[in-house]
GROMACS .gro file of C-alpha atoms in nm:
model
  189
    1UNK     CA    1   4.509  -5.236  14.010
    2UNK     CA    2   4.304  -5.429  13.717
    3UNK     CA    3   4.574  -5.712  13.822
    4UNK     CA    4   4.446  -5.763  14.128
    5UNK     CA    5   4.211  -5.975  14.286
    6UNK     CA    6   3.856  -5.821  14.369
    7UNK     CA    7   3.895  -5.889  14.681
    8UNK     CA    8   4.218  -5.675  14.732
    9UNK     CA    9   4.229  -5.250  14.741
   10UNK     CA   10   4.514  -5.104  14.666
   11UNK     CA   11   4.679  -4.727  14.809
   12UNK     CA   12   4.910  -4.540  14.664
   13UNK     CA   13   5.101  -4.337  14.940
   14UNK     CA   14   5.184  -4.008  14.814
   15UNK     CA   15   5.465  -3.790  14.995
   16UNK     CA   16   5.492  -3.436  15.039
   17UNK     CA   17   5.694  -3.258  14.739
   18UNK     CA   18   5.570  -3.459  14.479
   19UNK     CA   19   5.254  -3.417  14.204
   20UNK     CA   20   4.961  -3.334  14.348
   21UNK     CA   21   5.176  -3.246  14.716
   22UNK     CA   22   5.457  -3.026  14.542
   23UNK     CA   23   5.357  -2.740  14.681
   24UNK     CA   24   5.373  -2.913  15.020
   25UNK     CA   25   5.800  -2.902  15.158
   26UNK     CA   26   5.934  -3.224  15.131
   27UNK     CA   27   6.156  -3.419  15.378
   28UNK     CA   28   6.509  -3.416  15.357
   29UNK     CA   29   6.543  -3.692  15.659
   30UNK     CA   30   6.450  -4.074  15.674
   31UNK     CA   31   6.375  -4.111  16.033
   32UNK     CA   32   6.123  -3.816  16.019
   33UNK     CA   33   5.921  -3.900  15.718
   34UNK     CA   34   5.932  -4.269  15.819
   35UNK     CA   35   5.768  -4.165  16.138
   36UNK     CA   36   5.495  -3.945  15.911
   37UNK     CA   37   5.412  -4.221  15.732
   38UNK     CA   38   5.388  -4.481  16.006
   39UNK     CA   39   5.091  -4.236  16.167
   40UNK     CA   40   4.950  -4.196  15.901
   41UNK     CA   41   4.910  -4.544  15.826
   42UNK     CA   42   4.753  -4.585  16.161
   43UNK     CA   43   4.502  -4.351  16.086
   44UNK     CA   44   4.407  -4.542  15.780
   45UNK     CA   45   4.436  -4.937  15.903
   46UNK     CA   46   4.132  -5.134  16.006
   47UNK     CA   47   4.166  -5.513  16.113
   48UNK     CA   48   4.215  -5.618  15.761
   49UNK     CA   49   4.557  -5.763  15.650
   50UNK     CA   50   4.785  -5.544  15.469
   51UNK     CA   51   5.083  -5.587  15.281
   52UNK     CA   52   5.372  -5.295  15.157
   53UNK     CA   53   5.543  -5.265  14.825
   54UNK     CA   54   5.784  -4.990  14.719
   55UNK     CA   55   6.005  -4.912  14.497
   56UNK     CA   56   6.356  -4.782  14.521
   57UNK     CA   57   6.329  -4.530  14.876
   58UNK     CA   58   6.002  -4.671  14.869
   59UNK     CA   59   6.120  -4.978  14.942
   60UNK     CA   60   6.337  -4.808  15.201
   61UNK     CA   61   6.064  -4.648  15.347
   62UNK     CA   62   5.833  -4.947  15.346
   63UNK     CA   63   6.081  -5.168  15.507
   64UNK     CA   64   6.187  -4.855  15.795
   65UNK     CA   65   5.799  -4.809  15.837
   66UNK     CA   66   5.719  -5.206  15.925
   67UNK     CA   67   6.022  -5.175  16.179
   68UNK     CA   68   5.827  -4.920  16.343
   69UNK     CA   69   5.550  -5.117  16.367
   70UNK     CA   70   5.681  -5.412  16.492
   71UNK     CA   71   5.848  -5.201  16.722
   72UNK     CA   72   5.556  -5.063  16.856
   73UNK     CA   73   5.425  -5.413  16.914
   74UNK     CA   74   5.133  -5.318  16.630
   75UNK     CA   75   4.986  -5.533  16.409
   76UNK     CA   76   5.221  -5.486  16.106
   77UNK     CA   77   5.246  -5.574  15.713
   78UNK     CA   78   5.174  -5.931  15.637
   79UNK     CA   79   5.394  -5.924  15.331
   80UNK     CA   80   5.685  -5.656  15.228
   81UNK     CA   81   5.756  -5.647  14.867
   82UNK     CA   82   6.055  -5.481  14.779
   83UNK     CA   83   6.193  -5.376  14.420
   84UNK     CA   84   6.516  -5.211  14.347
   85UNK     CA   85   6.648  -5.158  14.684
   86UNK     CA   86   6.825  -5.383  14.932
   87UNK     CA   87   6.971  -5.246  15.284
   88UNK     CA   88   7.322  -5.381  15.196
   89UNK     CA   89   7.490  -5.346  14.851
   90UNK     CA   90   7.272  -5.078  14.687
   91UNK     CA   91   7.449  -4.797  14.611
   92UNK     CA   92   7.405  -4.520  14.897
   93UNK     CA   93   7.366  -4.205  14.768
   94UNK     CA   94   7.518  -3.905  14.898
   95UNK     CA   95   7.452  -3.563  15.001
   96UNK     CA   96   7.678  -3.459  14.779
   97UNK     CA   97   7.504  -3.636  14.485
   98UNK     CA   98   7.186  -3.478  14.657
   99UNK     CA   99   7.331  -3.100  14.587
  100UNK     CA  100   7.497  -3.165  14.248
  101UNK     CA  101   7.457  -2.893  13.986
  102UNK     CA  102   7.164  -2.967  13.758
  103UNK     CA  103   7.346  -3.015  13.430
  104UNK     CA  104   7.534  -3.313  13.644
  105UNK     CA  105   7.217  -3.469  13.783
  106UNK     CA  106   7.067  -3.442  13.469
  107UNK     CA  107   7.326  -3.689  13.330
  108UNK     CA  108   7.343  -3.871  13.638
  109UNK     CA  109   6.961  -3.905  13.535
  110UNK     CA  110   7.009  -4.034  13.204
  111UNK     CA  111   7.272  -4.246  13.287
  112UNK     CA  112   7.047  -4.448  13.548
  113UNK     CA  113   6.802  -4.462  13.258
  114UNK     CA  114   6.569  -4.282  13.563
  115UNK     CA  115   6.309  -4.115  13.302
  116UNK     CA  116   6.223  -4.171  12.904
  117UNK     CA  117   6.390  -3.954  12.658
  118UNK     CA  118   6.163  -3.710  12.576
  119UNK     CA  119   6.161  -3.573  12.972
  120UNK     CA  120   6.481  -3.440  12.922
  121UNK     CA  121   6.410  -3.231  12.679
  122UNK     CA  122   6.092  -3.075  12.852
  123UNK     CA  123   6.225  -2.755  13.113
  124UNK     CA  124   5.856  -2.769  13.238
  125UNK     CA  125   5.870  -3.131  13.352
  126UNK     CA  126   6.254  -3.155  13.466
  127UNK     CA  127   6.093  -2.824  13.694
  128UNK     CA  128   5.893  -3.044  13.886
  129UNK     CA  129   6.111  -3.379  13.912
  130UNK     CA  130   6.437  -3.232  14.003
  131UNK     CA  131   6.279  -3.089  14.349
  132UNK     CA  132   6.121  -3.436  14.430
  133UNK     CA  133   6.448  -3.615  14.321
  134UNK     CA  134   6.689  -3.393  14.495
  135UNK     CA  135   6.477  -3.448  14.837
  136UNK     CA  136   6.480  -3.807  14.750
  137UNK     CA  137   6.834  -3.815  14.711
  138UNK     CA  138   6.888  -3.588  15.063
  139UNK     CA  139   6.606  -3.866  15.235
  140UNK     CA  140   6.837  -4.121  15.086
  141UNK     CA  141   7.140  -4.009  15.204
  142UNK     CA  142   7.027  -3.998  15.573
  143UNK     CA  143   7.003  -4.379  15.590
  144UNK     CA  144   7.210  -4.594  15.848
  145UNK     CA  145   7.137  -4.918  15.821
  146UNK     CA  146   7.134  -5.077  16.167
  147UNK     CA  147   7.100  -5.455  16.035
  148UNK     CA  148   6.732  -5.471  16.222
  149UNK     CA  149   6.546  -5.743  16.099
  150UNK     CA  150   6.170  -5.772  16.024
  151UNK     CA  151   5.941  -6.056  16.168
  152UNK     CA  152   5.709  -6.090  15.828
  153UNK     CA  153   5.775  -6.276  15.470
  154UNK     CA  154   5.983  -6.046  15.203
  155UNK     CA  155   5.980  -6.061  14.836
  156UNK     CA  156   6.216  -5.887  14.628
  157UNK     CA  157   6.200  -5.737  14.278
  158UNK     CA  158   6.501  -5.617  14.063
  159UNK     CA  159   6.682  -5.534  13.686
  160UNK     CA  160   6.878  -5.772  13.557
  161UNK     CA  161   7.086  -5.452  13.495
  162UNK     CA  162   7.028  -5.246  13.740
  163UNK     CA  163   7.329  -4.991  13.775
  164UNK     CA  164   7.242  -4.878  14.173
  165UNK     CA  165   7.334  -5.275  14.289
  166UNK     CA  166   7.511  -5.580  14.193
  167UNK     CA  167   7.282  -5.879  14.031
  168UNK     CA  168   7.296  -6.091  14.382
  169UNK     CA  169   7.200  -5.766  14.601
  170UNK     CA  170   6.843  -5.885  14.698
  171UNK     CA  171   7.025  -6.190  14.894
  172UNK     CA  172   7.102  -5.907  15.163
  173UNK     CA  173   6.737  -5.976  15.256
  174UNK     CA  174   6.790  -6.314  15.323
  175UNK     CA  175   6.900  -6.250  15.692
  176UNK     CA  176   6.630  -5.992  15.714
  177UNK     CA  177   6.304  -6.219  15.775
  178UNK     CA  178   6.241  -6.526  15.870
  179UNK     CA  179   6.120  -6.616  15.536
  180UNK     CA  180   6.284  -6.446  15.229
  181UNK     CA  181   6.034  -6.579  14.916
  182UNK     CA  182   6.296  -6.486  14.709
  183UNK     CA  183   6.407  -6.240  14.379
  184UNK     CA  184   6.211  -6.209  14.040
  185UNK     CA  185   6.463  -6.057  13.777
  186UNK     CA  186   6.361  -5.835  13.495
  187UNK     CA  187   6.503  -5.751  13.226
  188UNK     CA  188   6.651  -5.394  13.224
  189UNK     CA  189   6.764  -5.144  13.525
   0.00000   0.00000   0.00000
């Protein structure tokens, strides 16, 4: 937030399942949290301009959420940032990845380089991600992409090494919007 210009506010959206809503039940299907968080958002929006970002299925989410508006011929997003997802050539997961036993998603995990080192080793904290995660994974996996375009300007964020998609994924967004603003590269997943 310290980043940002005074004259921009900044919201984090925080789903059901996860920190200070775990003891809420989380969603296990796109379509239904999509439409949660689209009235929601109503309820919040004035007649300022608003942009999304998210990360990973928030990414997902923000770019299924600014369909909906569009398709409710509201006054949508002015900007979509997305980072580590694209709608073609991510790896999809699957609901079988979703239900794996723990000791597999655990590696599974590590092997994304998901969390530091240190949360592996803590029972307490691996208590409360693997919920979230697993419900992530299920959200995930419920995901047909239908090629729908969005009508506002996208920019794209990934890792230079990210395991989940090739190096040109982010192109996919190309045909997405009339005006892709293109891909900042990091270094890392």
């Amino acid at each position: 937030p310290q980043l940002l210009p005074e004259d921009v506010a900044h919201q984090i959206v925080q789903i059901p399942g996860r920190e200070m809503r775990r003891n809420e039940p989380s969603f296990l299907h796109i379509e239904p949290l999509v439409e949660a968080l689209y009235e929601a958002l109503l309820d919040e929006l004035d007649e300022r301009p608003f942009a999304f970002f998210g990360h990973c299925l928030g990414a997902q989410l923000a770019y299924r959420v600014t369909l909906l508006f569009e398709q409710d011929g509201m006054r949508g997003p002015i900007l979509l940032g997305a980072s580590g997802w694209t709608p073609v050539g991510f790896a999809m997961t699957t609901m079988e990845q979703a239900h794996m036993p723990e000791p597999e998603l655990i590696e599974w995990m590590k092997n994304l380089g998901s969390f530091p080192a240190d949360v592996y080793d803590d029972p307490q904290m691996l208590g409360m991600i693997i919920p979230a995660l697993r419900a992530d994974l299920e959200v995930s996996a419920t995901y047909v992409d239908d090629g729908a375009p969005v009508h506002v300007p996208i920019v794209a964020y990934s890792g230079k090494s990210d395991p989940l998609m090739p190096p040109d994924a982010m192109d996919a967004w190309i045909p997405r919007t009339p005006a892709f603003l293109g891909n900042s590269t990091f270094p890392g997943g």
